XYZ file of C-alpha atoms in Angstrom:
534
model
C -3.401 147.413 0.253
C -2.997 144.001 0.002
C -4.733 140.918 -1.833
C -6.131 138.714 -0.229
C -7.646 135.440 -1.499
C -11.211 136.020 0.081
C -11.852 139.073 -2.278
C -10.944 141.452 0.485
C -9.264 144.232 -1.371
C -13.350 145.439 -2.418
C -14.346 146.253 0.822
C -10.872 147.926 1.721
C -11.009 149.682 -1.752
C -14.452 150.890 -0.624
C -13.562 151.976 2.168
C -10.555 153.355 1.441
C -12.439 155.524 -1.636
C -15.254 156.721 0.441
C -17.612 155.444 -2.704
C -20.762 157.027 -2.676
C -24.139 155.256 -1.239
C -25.415 155.471 -4.838
C -23.263 152.674 -5.923
C -21.995 151.774 -2.473
C -24.072 148.309 -2.659
C -21.605 147.005 -5.630
C -18.602 146.692 -3.353
C -21.250 144.837 -0.961
C -21.212 141.700 -3.237
C -19.633 138.963 -4.133
C -16.969 139.540 -6.317
C -18.873 137.496 -9.046
C -22.101 138.654 -8.845
C -20.471 142.574 -8.852
C -18.488 140.562 -12.621
C -21.759 139.542 -13.831
C -23.904 143.126 -12.931
C -21.168 144.754 -14.843
C -21.104 142.102 -17.585
C -24.365 142.240 -18.505
C -24.858 146.101 -17.830
C -22.624 147.680 -20.375
C -23.553 144.951 -22.537
C -27.297 145.737 -22.390
C -25.999 149.349 -22.754
C -23.808 149.178 -25.829
C -26.498 147.572 -27.457
C -28.766 150.249 -26.652
C -25.850 152.133 -28.167
C -24.960 150.565 -31.045
C -28.707 151.335 -32.124
C -29.150 154.309 -31.297
C -26.366 155.588 -33.529
C -27.006 153.787 -36.261
C -30.602 155.027 -36.722
C -28.424 158.794 -35.815
C -31.146 158.592 -33.047
C -34.351 157.231 -34.945
C -34.690 154.108 -33.217
C -35.353 152.337 -37.027
C -32.681 150.380 -38.786
C -31.557 152.964 -41.543
C -31.985 151.289 -44.971
C -30.208 154.167 -47.394
C -27.166 152.709 -47.281
C -25.358 149.734 -49.381
C -26.926 146.286 -49.839
C -23.659 144.815 -51.222
C -24.005 141.296 -49.260
C -27.452 140.817 -50.020
C -26.431 141.555 -53.622
C -24.201 138.562 -53.148
C -26.336 136.378 -51.729
C -29.111 137.046 -54.362
C -26.641 135.758 -56.304
C -25.771 132.563 -54.536
C -29.024 131.264 -54.176
C -29.883 131.698 -58.189
C -26.634 130.124 -58.155
C -24.074 131.824 -59.605
C -21.334 133.415 -57.942
C -21.109 136.593 -59.513
C -23.535 139.397 -58.654
C -27.573 139.724 -60.030
C -26.521 143.316 -61.299
C -25.893 143.626 -65.321
C -22.671 146.298 -66.070
C -23.409 149.304 -68.178
C -22.682 147.840 -72.180
C -20.295 150.798 -72.461
C -18.628 150.333 -69.937
C -17.800 146.514 -71.449
C -17.574 147.941 -74.684
C -14.406 150.062 -72.935
C -10.807 149.596 -73.982
C -9.530 149.765 -70.549
C -13.273 150.411 -67.903
C -10.612 150.213 -64.779
C -9.051 154.350 -65.847
C -11.344 156.162 -63.300
C -10.924 159.306 -65.254
C -11.431 157.277 -68.666
C -15.051 155.760 -67.220
C -15.904 159.871 -66.628
C -19.847 159.595 -65.647
C -20.680 155.463 -66.786
C -22.385 154.425 -64.009
C -20.784 151.747 -61.833
C -20.920 149.439 -59.176
C -18.319 150.981 -57.289
C -15.699 149.310 -55.403
C -16.926 146.139 -57.220
C -14.734 143.734 -59.476
C -15.341 143.987 -63.011
C -14.376 140.347 -64.727
C -15.651 138.822 -68.368
C -18.871 140.814 -68.035
C -19.836 139.897 -64.800
C -19.672 142.214 -61.292
C -17.835 140.738 -58.356
C -16.763 141.776 -54.605
C -13.635 141.808 -53.770
C -14.395 140.616 -50.350
C -14.717 137.822 -48.470
C -18.038 135.416 -48.666
C -18.907 135.268 -45.165
C -21.408 138.283 -44.615
C -22.550 136.947 -48.156
C -23.267 133.442 -46.684
C -24.736 135.012 -43.392
C -27.337 136.791 -45.435
C -28.298 134.368 -47.879
C -29.533 132.078 -44.540
C -31.247 134.345 -43.362
C -33.316 135.066 -46.999
C -33.683 131.431 -46.557
C -35.485 131.407 -43.682
C -36.831 135.142 -43.605
C -37.324 136.220 -47.380
C -36.204 139.960 -46.964
C -33.424 143.082 -47.945
C -30.022 142.195 -45.859
C -28.515 144.950 -45.573
C -24.227 146.249 -44.889
C -25.989 147.751 -41.662
C -27.617 144.996 -40.598
C -24.799 143.738 -40.654
C -22.591 145.762 -38.923
C -25.145 145.737 -36.387
C -25.167 142.411 -36.072
C -21.085 142.217 -35.593
C -20.500 144.466 -34.011
C -22.871 143.015 -31.013
C -21.485 139.680 -31.011
C -18.096 141.448 -30.478
C -19.660 143.092 -27.715
C -20.993 140.079 -26.505
C -18.516 137.675 -27.294
C -15.485 139.881 -25.639
C -17.444 141.009 -22.663
C -18.073 137.002 -21.693
C -14.249 136.484 -22.457
C -12.892 139.889 -19.917
C -15.366 138.467 -17.346
C -14.242 134.489 -17.532
C -11.132 135.966 -17.876
C -11.308 137.857 -14.424
C -12.461 135.211 -12.765
C -9.412 132.629 -13.839
C -7.079 134.815 -13.779
C -7.571 137.210 -10.836
C -9.555 135.654 -8.747
C -8.498 138.167 -5.773
C -9.535 141.159 -7.402
C -12.637 143.320 -7.241
C -15.282 142.366 -9.914
C -15.487 146.217 -11.087
C -11.941 145.776 -12.551
C -13.633 144.069 -15.961
C -15.189 147.991 -15.892
C -12.391 149.584 -17.793
C -11.412 146.934 -20.257
C -14.977 146.908 -21.193
C -15.976 150.532 -21.661
C -13.191 150.513 -24.407
C -14.336 147.464 -25.902
C -18.062 148.363 -26.598
C -17.406 152.233 -26.632
C -13.802 153.288 -28.042
C -13.511 154.973 -31.695
C -13.918 153.838 -34.748
C -17.042 151.517 -33.018
C -19.027 154.172 -33.077
C -18.002 156.523 -35.751
C -18.618 153.844 -38.483
C -22.125 153.112 -37.682
C -22.188 156.573 -39.321
C -21.834 154.693 -42.564
C -22.433 151.019 -41.909
C -21.487 150.124 -45.765
C -19.637 147.030 -47.361
C -16.445 148.291 -45.780
C -17.482 148.385 -42.335
C -19.254 145.657 -42.595
C -16.559 142.999 -43.922
C -14.455 144.551 -41.351
C -16.713 143.964 -38.411
C -17.591 140.202 -39.634
C -13.832 139.629 -39.133
C -13.783 140.895 -35.805
C -17.119 139.479 -34.393
C -15.918 135.984 -35.816
C -12.289 136.554 -34.607
C -12.951 136.838 -31.313
C -16.077 134.549 -30.673
C -13.265 132.365 -31.948
C -10.561 133.427 -29.206
C -13.095 132.569 -26.577
C -13.564 129.346 -27.536
C -9.823 128.615 -28.056
C -9.902 130.146 -24.398
C -12.301 127.723 -22.870
C -10.983 124.565 -24.499
C -7.433 124.559 -23.496
C -8.480 126.428 -19.758
C -8.204 123.093 -17.397
C -6.617 119.761 -16.787
C -7.475 118.898 -20.962
C -8.160 119.780 -23.800
C -12.079 119.679 -24.838
C -12.180 119.865 -28.440
C -15.654 120.420 -29.361
C -15.048 123.862 -27.661
C -11.330 123.868 -29.853
C -13.563 123.307 -32.593
C -15.966 125.454 -32.236
C -12.377 128.637 -32.426
C -11.526 126.859 -35.788
C -14.679 127.139 -37.242
C -15.465 130.888 -36.238
C -11.862 131.532 -37.250
C -12.265 129.968 -41.175
C -15.307 132.261 -41.018
C -13.049 135.354 -39.683
C -10.019 135.140 -42.698
C -13.607 134.101 -44.827
C -15.528 137.691 -43.625
C -11.658 139.939 -43.745
C -8.686 137.410 -45.603
C -6.352 140.535 -44.301
C -6.950 139.024 -40.918
C -4.807 134.894 -42.481
C -1.508 136.532 -40.651
C -3.144 136.694 -37.742
C -5.103 134.125 -37.367
C -2.576 131.761 -38.578
C -0.537 132.716 -35.759
C -3.172 132.228 -33.044
C -4.133 128.847 -34.615
C 0.523 128.634 -34.305
C 1.020 129.538 -30.881
C -2.971 127.664 -29.526
C -1.383 124.290 -31.514
C 1.529 124.696 -29.893
C 0.357 125.583 -26.167
C -1.781 122.044 -26.659
C 1.110 119.874 -27.967
C 2.854 121.570 -25.098
C 1.087 121.249 -21.802
C -2.469 118.841 -23.077
C -1.703 115.387 -22.163
C -0.112 113.506 -25.612
C -3.392 111.361 -26.011
C -5.881 113.912 -27.416
C -2.528 115.863 -29.346
C -3.774 113.763 -32.752
C -7.751 115.286 -32.443
C -7.032 118.505 -30.973
C -4.701 119.046 -34.393
C -7.779 117.352 -36.153
C -10.273 119.747 -34.506
C -8.212 122.957 -34.915
C -6.643 122.371 -37.780
C -9.435 120.509 -40.777
C -11.921 123.812 -40.326
C -9.099 126.426 -41.108
C -7.657 124.066 -44.208
C -10.751 123.796 -45.182
C -11.551 127.442 -44.913
C -8.445 128.156 -47.013
C -8.546 125.744 -48.726
C -12.389 126.668 -50.065
C -11.711 130.022 -50.100
C -8.935 129.271 -53.172
C -11.234 127.559 -54.612
C -13.808 129.908 -54.430
C -11.585 132.576 -55.983
C -10.115 129.834 -58.673
C -14.168 129.796 -60.383
C -14.443 133.596 -60.220
C -10.939 134.827 -61.234
C -9.095 131.821 -62.659
C -6.672 132.123 -60.170
C -6.045 130.843 -55.723
C -4.803 134.508 -55.283
C -6.558 136.632 -57.015
C -9.647 138.240 -54.480
C -10.871 140.912 -57.371
C -8.294 143.626 -56.448
C -6.741 143.428 -60.088
C -10.537 143.934 -61.059
C -11.105 146.423 -59.236
C -13.533 149.857 -60.743
C -12.570 152.424 -57.888
C -10.230 155.467 -57.464
C -6.745 156.257 -57.823
C -5.692 152.695 -56.424
C -6.928 150.775 -59.447
C -5.632 148.497 -60.845
C -3.183 149.800 -63.234
C -1.372 150.896 -59.889
C -2.109 147.012 -58.515
C 1.652 146.550 -57.753
C 2.147 149.643 -55.636
C -1.089 149.405 -53.511
C 1.451 147.388 -51.233
C 4.778 148.779 -50.626
C 7.177 149.437 -47.498
C 7.099 153.274 -48.715
C 3.728 153.481 -46.935
C 5.073 152.885 -43.350
C 6.362 156.185 -41.594
C 3.145 158.115 -43.122
C 0.426 155.247 -42.013
C 3.078 154.750 -38.658
C 1.939 158.528 -38.027
C -1.756 158.889 -39.410
C -2.728 155.122 -37.069
C -0.472 156.461 -34.196
C 0.095 160.062 -33.514
C -2.682 161.905 -36.251
C -4.192 164.753 -34.467
C -7.986 165.264 -33.187
C -9.072 168.087 -34.990
C -10.710 170.767 -32.364
C -14.040 173.039 -32.203
C -15.948 175.072 -30.303
C -19.587 173.806 -31.121
C -20.781 169.898 -30.471
C -19.557 168.038 -30.990
C -16.455 169.083 -30.362
C -14.222 166.800 -31.659
C -13.812 165.251 -35.474
C -11.341 163.906 -37.695
C -9.333 165.865 -40.301
C -9.120 165.695 -43.732
C -5.571 165.768 -43.928
C -3.795 168.774 -46.272
C -0.306 168.382 -47.900
C 0.418 171.165 -44.851
C -0.415 169.184 -43.021
C 2.451 166.410 -42.521
C 5.420 166.802 -40.303
C 8.517 167.836 -42.736
C 10.809 164.612 -41.557
C 7.703 162.233 -43.747
C 7.825 162.328 -47.896
C 4.938 160.964 -48.991
C 5.778 158.348 -52.584
C 3.175 158.733 -55.141
C 0.327 157.113 -55.313
C -0.007 157.292 -51.447
C -2.920 158.910 -51.066
C -5.422 160.301 -47.724
C -8.648 160.524 -49.033
C -10.203 159.875 -45.583
C -10.071 161.175 -41.886
C -8.012 159.291 -39.504
C -7.078 160.624 -36.126
C -4.167 158.730 -34.000
C -4.607 155.793 -31.848
C -2.441 157.879 -29.070
C -5.477 160.412 -29.004
C -8.575 158.385 -29.273
C -7.212 155.221 -27.544
C -5.446 155.963 -24.501
C -6.495 153.084 -21.949
C -4.786 150.934 -24.528
C -1.754 151.856 -23.081
C -1.941 149.740 -20.448
C -1.558 146.864 -22.855
C 2.642 147.855 -21.883
C 2.510 147.343 -17.978
C 3.801 144.269 -17.793
C 6.559 144.498 -19.822
C 7.238 147.968 -18.830
C 6.902 147.341 -15.107
C 9.425 144.075 -15.393
C 11.649 146.661 -17.517
C 11.686 149.321 -14.534
C 12.034 146.561 -11.721
C 15.634 144.758 -13.586
C 17.194 148.060 -14.144
C 16.809 149.205 -11.011
C 17.475 146.189 -8.936
C 20.340 144.933 -11.348
C 20.699 148.004 -13.184
C 21.483 145.484 -16.672
C 18.102 146.316 -18.575
C 17.915 143.115 -19.530
C 13.793 142.040 -20.057
C 13.175 138.712 -18.353
C 10.125 136.568 -19.570
C 7.512 137.957 -17.683
C 6.139 136.209 -14.417
C 2.561 136.702 -13.448
C 2.220 135.824 -9.679
C 4.535 134.131 -7.046
C 0.525 131.913 -5.480
C -0.653 131.476 -9.587
C -1.042 127.796 -10.292
C 0.582 126.543 -13.526
C -2.093 126.822 -15.104
C -2.727 130.203 -14.956
C 0.717 131.047 -15.393
C 1.115 129.239 -18.368
C -2.720 130.860 -19.480
C -1.805 134.548 -18.762
C 1.555 134.144 -20.471
C 0.177 132.438 -23.760
C -2.345 135.517 -23.856
C -0.617 138.054 -23.142
C 2.071 137.590 -26.496
C -0.415 135.721 -28.723
C -2.937 138.554 -28.397
C 0.341 140.957 -28.692
C 1.468 139.055 -31.713
C -1.517 139.419 -33.198
C -2.532 142.850 -32.868
C 1.511 143.489 -34.405
C 0.701 141.425 -37.186
C -2.363 143.312 -37.859
C -0.966 146.354 -37.544
C 2.101 145.351 -39.598
C -0.487 144.486 -42.852
C -1.828 148.136 -42.090
C 1.133 150.296 -41.914
C 1.750 148.792 -46.011
C -1.007 149.525 -47.581
C -1.310 152.695 -49.906
C -3.821 154.449 -47.396
C -5.060 155.208 -44.294
C -8.373 155.133 -42.946
C -10.598 154.553 -39.222
C -12.212 152.001 -39.711
C -8.891 150.088 -39.965
C -8.157 150.369 -36.615
C -11.193 148.533 -35.797
C -8.557 145.425 -37.174
C -7.062 145.844 -33.959
C -9.363 147.377 -31.169
C -11.188 144.157 -30.019
C -8.123 142.767 -29.338
C -6.251 145.438 -27.702
C -9.021 145.930 -25.349
C -8.295 142.714 -23.646
C -4.701 143.136 -24.043
C -5.092 146.324 -21.717
C -7.290 144.489 -19.150
C -4.401 142.067 -18.880
C -1.825 144.521 -18.611
C -3.923 146.893 -15.931
C -5.402 143.799 -13.517
C -1.349 142.761 -13.342
C -0.339 145.672 -12.354
C -3.527 146.666 -10.169
C -2.308 143.170 -8.458
C 1.052 144.222 -8.521
C 0.483 147.380 -6.582
C -1.733 146.039 -4.257
C 0.480 146.604 -1.519
C 1.465 150.087 -1.994
C -1.547 151.943 -1.233
C 0.141 155.085 -2.115
C 1.202 153.713 -5.731
C -1.993 152.054 -6.381
C -4.061 154.912 -6.179
C -2.038 157.088 -8.637
C -2.187 153.617 -10.212
C -6.285 153.683 -10.276
C -6.645 157.495 -10.437
C -4.331 157.729 -14.032
C -6.725 154.612 -15.228
C -9.812 156.401 -14.604
C -8.674 160.078 -16.387
C -7.684 157.737 -19.117
C -10.752 155.652 -19.476
C -12.685 158.694 -19.321
C -10.813 160.416 -22.194
C -10.942 157.604 -23.933
C -14.829 157.138 -23.759
C -15.451 160.674 -24.010
C -13.523 160.959 -27.379
C -15.237 157.940 -28.839
C -19.062 159.162 -28.125
C -18.408 162.306 -29.601
C -16.607 160.954 -32.691
C -19.935 158.810 -32.766
C -21.621 162.376 -33.988
C -19.790 162.779 -36.712
C -18.673 159.391 -38.688
C -17.674 160.012 -42.023
C -19.737 162.889 -44.390
C -21.557 163.904 -40.955
C -24.390 161.742 -41.747
C -25.269 162.067 -38.171
C -26.068 165.189 -38.860
C -27.624 165.525 -42.423
C -30.085 162.132 -41.454
C -31.105 163.821 -38.067
C -30.843 167.691 -38.069
C -33.545 168.159 -35.783
C -31.430 166.083 -33.073
C -28.508 167.406 -33.931
C -29.505 170.914 -33.673
C -30.420 170.594 -30.240
C -27.715 168.757 -29.481
C -25.866 171.855 -30.243
C -27.941 174.375 -28.822
C -27.619 171.943 -25.395
C -24.205 172.893 -25.049
C -23.317 176.909 -24.801
C -21.351 177.753 -27.139
C -17.583 180.035 -26.407
């Protein structure tokens, strides 16, 4: 099935696959129109699903979750960096209030940081700044659930727009529907819906970091995708990435990698007269953000390197063991958890769940190092995001091709396509390796942390969806002239995509502590009775 510049592949595909008449009209539309329709449709469907899941099917925003960032916003509006909540005097009188066993049943603001008689948050200030802006415009409580819904929606909107732009820019000869698989992964894959069952401060910080990271990436690509650098977009990229770090400081290595990669790209390919200005507009917001975060922590805890973790009122990962929160000894158990930990199956709706891991459920070759603990359910991404494997297609195809042709087994640099322009070739390589490096850096940090959690997988999901799109489209294009292989490739993609979608939707009914069933038991019972029992 050859790929032609006039977009005939779309109509050829329609004829060869005998598309149902109900959707056949999509294949008669111009490629750009098809792509735009699918992008808008998937965004609207995703936004509806987010609201439906976060409200447990009641279509009303929940107000029974946490409001940590609203408390922080109240503190900002009062001119203070601490929370407007007074700790229990009995807590302050303790010799070591951070010992969770010694605290007993004393009331505490769980996971907040206690320092010099005041409560603080160890999470970054970005979500609270947004909440404070909202409260200035319209005085109301901004719950952490509000922020999670906002951040996931922003990630979907800008991520979908970016994928659509990359299709038209890098793969103009491919059919418009080629963006559908990555859009489904971006919008519905686990743990997007899973965490909406408990949209608390933890999820608000993580989703906020991803939202600003993706928006920044969107503007960064728009800024360099042309004959010259559009510095206004580049400045927006720098600002968004600074806010991303301000939401989740664990993203500092990822943002640094993307920023350095963008700067190198500009210095190498952009006109020299724009270099200094481009470096300033990109680097100044990032430098200001990092300096601001350091000053923020200095004002609160007396150190630019102290975020509040060492004063955290938590459980087993207490400040007394702060030096053990990060350790290379956690790499193997976390690697198993994040990649291979299996799904728990059931004969009752929703049929899938994340297991609460027992000591006997670890493979024989893993020896846990104290105080590593797994207090939250987690499922490996190979069981929940198999479509993400298409991110490996360009590398695997290149290696297979080299082995088959030369027998040397060397991996050459990835070539885009023979008739691609220099700009397309450069953009593809920069984006492919930039995303791959960012994902590896972020995943590496997760591997050395004291525990694993499903919500942490969201740190890599949006970038994985974009990278999977590049790999899937690259392979689809490469096999365009091989009809049988092409069909097998598409069939495999459809199977993995449907599996990814179904797993994401079903796990969304469980969440932490089966929140959906607790909040809306009547609907959950009706759904359970709808499906036949074995």
